[in-house]
Amino acid sequence: MRQHGVPTAAGDVIRLDGVTRTYQTGAPPALANVSLAVAAGEALAVLGPSGSGKSTLLNLLAGLDKPTSGQVTVDGVRVDTLSEAASARYRRERIGMVFQFFNLLDDLTVLDNVLLPAQLAGMPSKRAQARATELLSYLRIDRHTRAYPGRLSGGERQRVAVARALMNRPPLLLADEPTGALDTASGHEVRNLLAQLNQDGQTIVLVTHDTTLAEACATRTIELTDGRIRRDTAAVAR
Ligand SMILES: Nc1ncnc2c1ncn2[C@@H]1O[C@H](COP(=O)(O)OP(=O)(O)O)[C@@H](O)[C@H]1O
Ligand SMILES: [Mg+2]
């Protein structure tokens, strides 16, 4: 199942141009003059020690934070210049997010969790139901449609979170340590799932400490140290 159409002419889903994020004057920047282009269909793993700027990078891509200087463009949108309202809409329409601790709503069934982004986007209910059903079966959680997340294993919860993230067919899926809270078997399952999504065309940016995760599902890896890209496996290829 393809998550989006053919890459656009420019082909880049992400462009960072000279992006610096400084939190406090005097302190070294969390990101220092980072430039990066990610093409449609890539699965980019972002590695690096704690404090190296990984979350800052994800937050800038999600429009949750703004750079001190430089430009952030995602799917043709200048994310760094969006108003708060436009930024919320941007996230709803173009970004799927998966977190270490799932962030599911425990009072809602699996189905209602997955439907939520479509409802917020005003998708007609019939179409939303069809999309949710399709995703739940694609992610092999259709058995649990009416269950509450609290009754599911970690791996199943993360699959529900992935289904929710994909509901509005985002051109970009962001994942922050998606296997960080999972046991070995569930971690393996989620790794395979992300690899499958990428093979089906989904562009992914994945922040992780888990090098097996990067190896299993990234087509490209960058390593951050002190807010700079120290290594980029595509540096030669591109
Ligand atoms: N809200 C904030 N206020 C001040 N400093 C911050 C804030 N968020 C992150 N930092 C600092 O920016 C640097 C990069 O942080 P972060 O992007 O969270 O790194 P990582 O996700 O790789 O652990 C760290 O030195 C961190 O202390
Ligand atoms: Mg972090």
PDB file of C-alpha atoms and ligand atoms in Angstrom:
ATOM      1  CA  MET A   1       0.000   0.000   0.000  1.00  0.00           C
ATOM      2  CA  ARG A   2       1.557   3.305  -1.054  1.00  0.00           C
ATOM      3  CA  GLN A   3       1.350   6.103   1.481  1.00  0.00           C
ATOM      4  CA  HIS A   4       1.726   8.916  -1.011  1.00  0.00           C
ATOM      5  CA  GLY A   5       2.079   9.462  -4.722  1.00  0.00           C
ATOM      6  CA  VAL A   6       5.107   9.869  -6.917  1.00  0.00           C
ATOM      7  CA  PRO A   7       7.782  12.196  -5.539  1.00  0.00           C
ATOM      8  CA  THR A   8       7.350  15.828  -6.608  1.00  0.00           C
ATOM      9  CA  ALA A   9       9.625  17.317  -9.232  1.00  0.00           C
ATOM     10  CA  ALA A  10      12.091  18.658  -6.696  1.00  0.00           C
ATOM     11  CA  GLY A  11      12.020  15.284  -4.935  1.00  0.00           C
ATOM     12  CA  ASP A  12      13.050  16.621  -1.547  1.00  0.00           C
ATOM     13  CA  VAL A  13      10.568  16.228   1.269  1.00  0.00           C
ATOM     14  CA  ILE A  14      12.898  18.022   3.693  1.00  0.00           C
ATOM     15  CA  ARG A  15      15.320  20.895   3.209  1.00  0.00           C
ATOM     16  CA  LEU A  16      17.204  22.522   6.022  1.00  0.00           C
ATOM     17  CA  ASP A  17      19.280  25.520   5.014  1.00  0.00           C
ATOM     18  CA  GLY A  18      21.795  26.805   7.535  1.00  0.00           C
ATOM     19  CA  VAL A  19      19.609  25.978  10.513  1.00  0.00           C
ATOM     20  CA  THR A  20      20.807  27.144  13.913  1.00  0.00           C
ATOM     21  CA  ARG A  21      18.811  26.818  17.147  1.00  0.00           C
ATOM     22  CA  THR A  22      20.208  28.576  20.191  1.00  0.00           C
ATOM     23  CA  TYR A  23      18.214  28.236  23.412  1.00  0.00           C
ATOM     24  CA  GLN A  24      20.230  30.591  25.593  1.00  0.00           C
ATOM     25  CA  THR A  25      22.648  33.335  24.615  1.00  0.00           C
ATOM     26  CA  GLY A  26      26.122  32.271  25.554  1.00  0.00           C
ATOM     27  CA  ALA A  27      25.281  28.551  25.505  1.00  0.00           C
ATOM     28  CA  PRO A  28      26.445  26.557  22.480  1.00  0.00           C
ATOM     29  CA  PRO A  29      23.636  26.094  19.937  1.00  0.00           C
ATOM     30  CA  ALA A  30      21.542  22.911  20.048  1.00  0.00           C
ATOM     31  CA  LEU A  31      21.822  22.870  16.262  1.00  0.00           C
ATOM     32  CA  ALA A  32      24.644  24.697  14.550  1.00  0.00           C
ATOM     33  CA  ASN A  33      24.284  25.714  10.904  1.00  0.00           C
ATOM     34  CA  VAL A  34      22.778  22.408   9.769  1.00  0.00           C
ATOM     35  CA  SER A  35      21.943  21.962   6.100  1.00  0.00           C
ATOM     36  CA  LEU A  36      20.258  18.781   4.977  1.00  0.00           C
ATOM     37  CA  ALA A  37      18.102  17.528   2.120  1.00  0.00           C
ATOM     38  CA  VAL A  38      16.008  14.377   2.429  1.00  0.00           C
ATOM     39  CA  ALA A  39      14.417  12.978  -0.714  1.00  0.00           C
ATOM     40  CA  ALA A  40      10.973  11.439  -0.923  1.00  0.00           C
ATOM     41  CA  GLY A  41      11.192   7.752  -0.127  1.00  0.00           C
ATOM     42  CA  GLU A  42      14.220   7.975   2.138  1.00  0.00           C
ATOM     43  CA  ALA A  43      14.233   6.562   5.657  1.00  0.00           C
ATOM     44  CA  LEU A  44      16.679   8.734   7.553  1.00  0.00           C
ATOM     45  CA  ALA A  45      17.978   7.585  10.913  1.00  0.00           C
ATOM     46  CA  VAL A  46      19.355  10.332  13.157  1.00  0.00           C
ATOM     47  CA  LEU A  47      21.877   8.985  15.639  1.00  0.00           C
ATOM     48  CA  GLY A  48      23.920  10.823  18.229  1.00  0.00           C
ATOM     49  CA  PRO A  49      24.585  11.001  21.955  1.00  0.00           C
ATOM     50  CA  SER A  50      22.168  12.562  24.403  1.00  0.00           C
ATOM     51  CA  GLY A  51      22.205  16.343  24.022  1.00  0.00           C
ATOM     52  CA  SER A  52      23.458  16.284  20.439  1.00  0.00           C
ATOM     53  CA  GLY A  53      20.360  18.021  19.019  1.00  0.00           C
ATOM     54  CA  LYS A  54      18.203  15.104  17.795  1.00  0.00           C
ATOM     55  CA  SER A  55      14.979  16.207  19.484  1.00  0.00           C
ATOM     56  CA  THR A  56      15.613  19.802  18.485  1.00  0.00           C
ATOM     57  CA  LEU A  57      15.813  18.651  14.868  1.00  0.00           C
ATOM     58  CA  LEU A  58      12.542  16.690  15.126  1.00  0.00           C
ATOM     59  CA  ASN A  59      10.764  19.599  16.811  1.00  0.00           C
ATOM     60  CA  LEU A  60      11.857  21.960  14.026  1.00  0.00           C
ATOM     61  CA  LEU A  61      10.595  19.519  11.379  1.00  0.00           C
ATOM     62  CA  ALA A  62       7.273  19.192  13.214  1.00  0.00           C
ATOM     63  CA  GLY A  63       6.915  22.969  13.479  1.00  0.00           C
ATOM     64  CA  LEU A  64       6.871  22.673  17.269  1.00  0.00           C
ATOM     65  CA  ASP A  65       9.914  24.917  17.529  1.00  0.00           C
ATOM     66  CA  LYS A  66      11.483  27.620  15.356  1.00  0.00           C
ATOM     67  CA  PRO A  67      15.113  28.013  14.346  1.00  0.00           C
ATOM     68  CA  THR A  68      17.072  31.007  15.585  1.00  0.00           C
ATOM     69  CA  SER A  69      18.270  31.362  12.003  1.00  0.00           C
ATOM     70  CA  GLY A  70      18.017  29.402   8.772  1.00  0.00           C
ATOM     71  CA  GLN A  71      15.123  27.864   6.862  1.00  0.00           C
ATOM     72  CA  VAL A  72      13.137  24.663   7.324  1.00  0.00           C
ATOM     73  CA  THR A  73      11.109  23.459   4.332  1.00  0.00           C
ATOM     74  CA  VAL A  74       8.971  20.304   4.467  1.00  0.00           C
ATOM     75  CA  ASP A  75       6.867  19.114   1.528  1.00  0.00           C
ATOM     76  CA  GLY A  76       7.236  22.589   0.020  1.00  0.00           C
ATOM     77  CA  VAL A  77       6.077  24.390   3.199  1.00  0.00           C
ATOM     78  CA  ARG A  78       8.327  26.933   4.925  1.00  0.00           C
ATOM     79  CA  VAL A  79       7.732  25.517   8.387  1.00  0.00           C
ATOM     80  CA  ASP A  80       9.886  28.087  10.196  1.00  0.00           C
ATOM     81  CA  THR A  81       7.605  30.983   9.187  1.00  0.00           C
ATOM     82  CA  LEU A  82       4.218  29.420  10.051  1.00  0.00           C
ATOM     83  CA  SER A  83       1.890  31.037  12.570  1.00  0.00           C
ATOM     84  CA  GLU A  84       0.799  28.876  15.491  1.00  0.00           C
ATOM     85  CA  ALA A  85      -2.534  28.033  13.852  1.00  0.00           C
ATOM     86  CA  ALA A  86      -0.919  27.272  10.506  1.00  0.00           C
ATOM     87  CA  SER A  87       1.662  25.146  12.243  1.00  0.00           C
ATOM     88  CA  ALA A  88      -1.035  23.052  13.957  1.00  0.00           C
ATOM     89  CA  ARG A  89      -2.721  22.582  10.605  1.00  0.00           C
ATOM     90  CA  TYR A  90       0.605  21.700   8.990  1.00  0.00           C
ATOM     91  CA  ARG A  91       1.161  18.948  11.565  1.00  0.00           C
ATOM     92  CA  ARG A  92      -2.349  17.600  11.146  1.00  0.00           C
ATOM     93  CA  GLU A  93      -2.096  17.430   7.362  1.00  0.00           C
ATOM     94  CA  ARG A  94       1.508  16.614   6.601  1.00  0.00           C
ATOM     95  CA  ILE A  95       3.199  15.053   9.612  1.00  0.00           C
ATOM     96  CA  GLY A  96       2.715  11.738  11.346  1.00  0.00           C
ATOM     97  CA  MET A  97       4.432  11.368  14.700  1.00  0.00           C
ATOM     98  CA  VAL A  98       5.347   8.259  16.677  1.00  0.00           C
ATOM     99  CA  PHE A  99       6.806   8.495  20.166  1.00  0.00           C
ATOM    100  CA  GLN A 100       8.654   6.230  22.566  1.00  0.00           C
ATOM    101  CA  PHE A 101       5.673   5.967  24.927  1.00  0.00           C
ATOM    102  CA  PHE A 102       2.942   5.692  22.229  1.00  0.00           C
ATOM    103  CA  ASN A 103       0.911   8.706  23.482  1.00  0.00           C
ATOM    104  CA  LEU A 104      -2.379   6.899  22.862  1.00  0.00           C
ATOM    105  CA  LEU A 105      -5.576   7.995  24.581  1.00  0.00           C
ATOM    106  CA  ASP A 106      -6.404   5.204  27.013  1.00  0.00           C
ATOM    107  CA  ASP A 107     -10.100   6.135  27.265  1.00  0.00           C
ATOM    108  CA  LEU A 108     -10.625   5.622  23.548  1.00  0.00           C
ATOM    109  CA  THR A 109     -10.724   2.321  21.699  1.00  0.00           C
ATOM    110  CA  VAL A 110      -8.019   1.434  19.207  1.00  0.00           C
ATOM    111  CA  LEU A 111     -10.354   2.419  16.375  1.00  0.00           C
ATOM    112  CA  ASP A 112     -11.206   5.785  17.934  1.00  0.00           C
ATOM    113  CA  ASN A 113      -7.530   6.554  18.552  1.00  0.00           C
ATOM    114  CA  VAL A 114      -6.812   5.876  14.895  1.00  0.00           C
ATOM    115  CA  LEU A 115      -9.827   7.910  13.720  1.00  0.00           C
ATOM    116  CA  LEU A 116      -8.917  10.970  15.775  1.00  0.00           C
ATOM    117  CA  PRO A 117      -6.562  12.709  13.290  1.00  0.00           C
ATOM    118  CA  ALA A 118      -9.127  12.267  10.505  1.00  0.00           C
ATOM    119  CA  GLN A 119     -11.871  13.762  12.657  1.00  0.00           C
ATOM    120  CA  LEU A 120      -9.652  16.723  13.528  1.00  0.00           C
ATOM    121  CA  ALA A 121      -8.972  17.199   9.812  1.00  0.00           C
ATOM    122  CA  GLY A 122     -12.678  17.052   9.009  1.00  0.00           C
ATOM    123  CA  MET A 123     -12.494  13.904   6.885  1.00  0.00           C
ATOM    124  CA  PRO A 124     -15.987  12.562   6.085  1.00  0.00           C
ATOM    125  CA  SER A 125     -16.785   9.794   8.550  1.00  0.00           C
ATOM    126  CA  LYS A 126     -17.306   7.050   5.951  1.00  0.00           C
ATOM    127  CA  ARG A 127     -13.968   7.731   4.330  1.00  0.00           C
ATOM    128  CA  ALA A 128     -12.266   7.881   7.722  1.00  0.00           C
ATOM    129  CA  GLN A 129     -13.776   4.520   8.735  1.00  0.00           C
ATOM    130  CA  ALA A 130     -12.605   2.959   5.487  1.00  0.00           C
ATOM    131  CA  ARG A 131      -9.111   4.358   5.883  1.00  0.00           C
ATOM    132  CA  ALA A 132      -8.894   3.206   9.521  1.00  0.00           C
ATOM    133  CA  THR A 133     -10.078  -0.289   8.630  1.00  0.00           C
ATOM    134  CA  GLU A 134      -7.534  -0.486   5.830  1.00  0.00           C
ATOM    135  CA  LEU A 135      -4.708   0.672   8.122  1.00  0.00           C
ATOM    136  CA  LEU A 136      -5.630  -1.595  11.015  1.00  0.00           C
ATOM    137  CA  SER A 137      -5.551  -4.597   8.745  1.00  0.00           C
ATOM    138  CA  TYR A 138      -2.348  -3.454   6.976  1.00  0.00           C
ATOM    139  CA  LEU A 139      -0.695  -3.128  10.407  1.00  0.00           C
ATOM    140  CA  ARG A 140      -2.233  -6.412  11.574  1.00  0.00           C
ATOM    141  CA  ILE A 141      -4.099  -4.998  14.545  1.00  0.00           C
ATOM    142  CA  ASP A 142      -7.611  -5.452  13.167  1.00  0.00           C
ATOM    143  CA  ARG A 143      -8.273  -8.070  15.857  1.00  0.00           C
ATOM    144  CA  HIS A 144      -8.013  -5.300  18.436  1.00  0.00           C
ATOM    145  CA  THR A 145     -10.183  -2.672  16.759  1.00  0.00           C
ATOM    146  CA  ARG A 146     -12.628  -2.435  19.695  1.00  0.00           C
ATOM    147  CA  ALA A 147     -10.072  -2.975  22.472  1.00  0.00           C
ATOM    148  CA  TYR A 148      -8.648  -0.252  24.696  1.00  0.00           C
ATOM    149  CA  PRO A 149      -4.916   0.418  24.377  1.00  0.00           C
ATOM    150  CA  GLY A 150      -4.264  -0.552  27.998  1.00  0.00           C
ATOM    151  CA  ARG A 151      -4.983  -4.185  27.170  1.00  0.00           C
ATOM    152  CA  LEU A 152      -2.473  -4.384  24.331  1.00  0.00           C
ATOM    153  CA  SER A 153       1.202  -5.303  24.359  1.00  0.00           C
ATOM    154  CA  GLY A 154       3.808  -2.599  23.774  1.00  0.00           C
ATOM    155  CA  GLY A 155       4.336  -3.729  20.199  1.00  0.00           C
ATOM    156  CA  GLU A 156       0.615  -3.650  19.497  1.00  0.00           C
ATOM    157  CA  ARG A 157       0.289  -0.202  21.043  1.00  0.00           C
ATOM    158  CA  GLN A 158       3.088   1.092  18.872  1.00  0.00           C
ATOM    159  CA  ARG A 159       1.368  -0.362  15.795  1.00  0.00           C
ATOM    160  CA  VAL A 160      -1.801   1.517  16.799  1.00  0.00           C
ATOM    161  CA  ALA A 161       0.287   4.685  17.196  1.00  0.00           C
ATOM    162  CA  VAL A 162       1.732   4.126  13.716  1.00  0.00           C
ATOM    163  CA  ALA A 163      -1.770   3.616  12.281  1.00  0.00           C
ATOM    164  CA  ARG A 164      -2.889   6.875  13.902  1.00  0.00           C
ATOM    165  CA  ALA A 165       0.199   8.651  12.538  1.00  0.00           C
ATOM    166  CA  LEU A 166      -0.560   7.456   8.995  1.00  0.00           C
ATOM    167  CA  MET A 167      -4.275   8.215   9.064  1.00  0.00           C
ATOM    168  CA  ASN A 168      -4.068  11.461   7.079  1.00  0.00           C
ATOM    169  CA  ARG A 169      -1.442  10.067   4.652  1.00  0.00           C
ATOM    170  CA  PRO A 170       1.352  12.375   5.789  1.00  0.00           C
ATOM    171  CA  PRO A 171       4.209  12.884   3.347  1.00  0.00           C
ATOM    172  CA  LEU A 172       6.552  12.658   6.346  1.00  0.00           C
ATOM    173  CA  LEU A 173       6.553  10.277   9.302  1.00  0.00           C
ATOM    174  CA  LEU A 174       8.621  11.347  12.318  1.00  0.00           C
ATOM    175  CA  ALA A 175       9.570   8.803  14.958  1.00  0.00           C
ATOM    176  CA  ASP A 176      11.326   9.531  18.237  1.00  0.00           C
ATOM    177  CA  GLU A 177      12.839   6.373  19.754  1.00  0.00           C
ATOM    178  CA  PRO A 178       9.900   4.225  18.594  1.00  0.00           C
ATOM    179  CA  THR A 179      11.471   1.055  20.011  1.00  0.00           C
ATOM    180  CA  GLY A 180      12.826   2.721  23.158  1.00  0.00           C
ATOM    181  CA  ALA A 181      10.158   1.284  25.468  1.00  0.00           C
ATOM    182  CA  LEU A 182       9.696  -2.118  23.831  1.00  0.00           C
ATOM    183  CA  ASP A 183      10.909  -5.603  24.684  1.00  0.00           C
ATOM    184  CA  THR A 184      13.106  -7.387  22.155  1.00  0.00           C
ATOM    185  CA  ALA A 185      10.302  -9.163  20.307  1.00  0.00           C
ATOM    186  CA  SER A 186       8.101  -6.067  20.048  1.00  0.00           C
ATOM    187  CA  GLY A 187      11.088  -3.959  19.051  1.00  0.00           C
ATOM    188  CA  HIS A 188      11.780  -6.397  16.256  1.00  0.00           C
ATOM    189  CA  GLU A 189       8.178  -6.201  15.113  1.00  0.00           C
ATOM    190  CA  VAL A 190       8.175  -2.389  15.023  1.00  0.00           C
ATOM    191  CA  ARG A 191      11.519  -2.365  13.172  1.00  0.00           C
ATOM    192  CA  ASN A 192      10.070  -4.624  10.494  1.00  0.00           C
ATOM    193  CA  LEU A 193       6.964  -2.506  10.286  1.00  0.00           C
ATOM    194  CA  LEU A 194       8.902   0.732   9.736  1.00  0.00           C
ATOM    195  CA  ALA A 195      11.074  -0.979   7.124  1.00  0.00           C
ATOM    196  CA  GLN A 196       7.922  -2.207   5.369  1.00  0.00           C
ATOM    197  CA  LEU A 197       6.356   1.266   5.421  1.00  0.00           C
ATOM    198  CA  ASN A 198       9.464   2.731   3.858  1.00  0.00           C
ATOM    199  CA  GLN A 199       9.536   0.003   1.192  1.00  0.00           C
ATOM    200  CA  ASP A 200       5.952   0.986   0.424  1.00  0.00           C
ATOM    201  CA  GLY A 201       7.103   4.547  -0.198  1.00  0.00           C
ATOM    202  CA  GLN A 202       6.758   6.322   3.149  1.00  0.00           C
ATOM    203  CA  THR A 203       9.423   8.946   3.889  1.00  0.00           C
ATOM    204  CA  ILE A 204      10.598   8.557   7.479  1.00  0.00           C
ATOM    205  CA  VAL A 205      12.856  10.433   9.869  1.00  0.00           C
ATOM    206  CA  LEU A 206      13.739   8.361  12.856  1.00  0.00           C
ATOM    207  CA  VAL A 207      15.608   9.467  15.963  1.00  0.00           C
ATOM    208  CA  THR A 208      17.145   6.576  17.820  1.00  0.00           C
ATOM    209  CA  HIS A 209      19.905   5.204  20.000  1.00  0.00           C
ATOM    210  CA  ASP A 210      19.103   1.768  18.622  1.00  0.00           C
ATOM    211  CA  THR A 211      21.661   0.980  15.939  1.00  0.00           C
ATOM    212  CA  THR A 212      19.857  -2.264  15.026  1.00  0.00           C
ATOM    213  CA  LEU A 213      16.776  -0.151  14.308  1.00  0.00           C
ATOM    214  CA  ALA A 214      18.823   2.144  12.074  1.00  0.00           C
ATOM    215  CA  GLU A 215      20.359  -0.831  10.296  1.00  0.00           C
ATOM    216  CA  ALA A 216      17.034  -2.590   9.847  1.00  0.00           C
ATOM    217  CA  CYS A 217      15.016   0.237   8.394  1.00  0.00           C
ATOM    218  CA  ALA A 218      17.125   3.262   7.455  1.00  0.00           C
ATOM    219  CA  THR A 219      18.233   3.907   3.903  1.00  0.00           C
ATOM    220  CA  ARG A 220      20.501   6.642   5.239  1.00  0.00           C
ATOM    221  CA  THR A 221      22.005   7.549   8.595  1.00  0.00           C
ATOM    222  CA  ILE A 222      23.299  10.845   9.919  1.00  0.00           C
ATOM    223  CA  GLU A 223      25.112  11.263  13.196  1.00  0.00           C
ATOM    224  CA  LEU A 224      24.815  14.440  15.240  1.00  0.00           C
ATOM    225  CA  THR A 225      27.436  15.616  17.685  1.00  0.00           C
ATOM    226  CA  ASP A 226      27.146  18.990  19.429  1.00  0.00           C
ATOM    227  CA  GLY A 227      24.451  20.114  17.001  1.00  0.00           C
ATOM    228  CA  ARG A 228      26.416  19.346  13.841  1.00  0.00           C
ATOM    229  CA  ILE A 229      26.198  16.550  11.301  1.00  0.00           C
ATOM    230  CA  ARG A 230      29.414  14.602  11.761  1.00  0.00           C
ATOM    231  CA  ARG A 231      28.632  11.709   9.465  1.00  0.00           C
ATOM    232  CA  ASP A 232      26.154  11.197   6.651  1.00  0.00           C
ATOM    233  CA  THR A 233      26.075   7.836   4.913  1.00  0.00           C
ATOM    234  CA  ALA A 234      24.664   9.596   1.852  1.00  0.00           C
ATOM    235  CA  ALA A 235      27.475  12.153   1.738  1.00  0.00           C
ATOM    236  CA  VAL A 236      29.272  10.133  -0.934  1.00  0.00           C
ATOM    237  CA  ALA A 237      26.201   8.750  -2.655  1.00  0.00           C
ATOM    238  CA  ARG A 238      24.397  12.052  -3.188  1.00  0.00           C
TER     239      ARG A 238
HETATM  240  N1  LIG B   1      14.006  23.901  25.963  1.00  0.00           N
HETATM  241  C1  LIG B   1      15.335  23.965  26.118  1.00  0.00           C
HETATM  242  N2  LIG B   1      15.918  24.952  26.824  1.00  0.00           N
HETATM  243  C2  LIG B   1      17.259  25.046  26.954  1.00  0.00           C
HETATM  244  N3  LIG B   1      18.122  24.161  26.421  1.00  0.00           N
HETATM  245  C3  LIG B   1      17.618  23.130  25.716  1.00  0.00           C
HETATM  246  C4  LIG B   1      16.209  22.977  25.532  1.00  0.00           C
HETATM  247  N4  LIG B   1      15.998  21.857  24.774  1.00  0.00           N
HETATM  248  C5  LIG B   1      17.212  21.359  24.514  1.00  0.00           C
HETATM  249  N5  LIG B   1      18.178  22.106  25.065  1.00  0.00           N
HETATM  250  C6  LIG B   1      19.626  21.855  24.970  1.00  0.00           C
HETATM  251  O1  LIG B   1      19.954  21.710  23.590  1.00  0.00           O
HETATM  252  C7  LIG B   1      20.880  20.650  23.405  1.00  0.00           C
HETATM  253  C8  LIG B   1      20.305  19.595  22.472  1.00  0.00           C
HETATM  254  O2  LIG B   1      19.186  18.996  23.100  1.00  0.00           O
HETATM  255  P1  LIG B   1      18.280  17.898  22.403  1.00  0.00           P
HETATM  256  O3  LIG B   1      17.911  18.379  21.043  1.00  0.00           O
HETATM  257  O4  LIG B   1      17.177  17.597  23.334  1.00  0.00           O
HETATM  258  O5  LIG B   1      19.285  16.674  22.285  1.00  0.00           O
HETATM  259  P2  LIG B   1      19.010  15.100  22.120  1.00  0.00           P
HETATM  260  O6  LIG B   1      17.594  14.920  21.707  1.00  0.00           O
HETATM  261  O7  LIG B   1      20.004  14.672  21.083  1.00  0.00           O
HETATM  262  O8  LIG B   1      19.300  14.467  23.445  1.00  0.00           O
HETATM  263  C9  LIG B   1      21.206  20.114  24.792  1.00  0.00           C
HETATM  264  O9  LIG B   1      22.381  20.744  25.239  1.00  0.00           O
HETATM  265  C10 LIG B   1      19.996  20.540  25.614  1.00  0.00           C
HETATM  266  O10 LIG B   1      20.361  20.733  26.941  1.00  0.00           O
HETATM  267 MG    MG B   2      16.091  13.791  22.625  1.00  0.00          MG
END
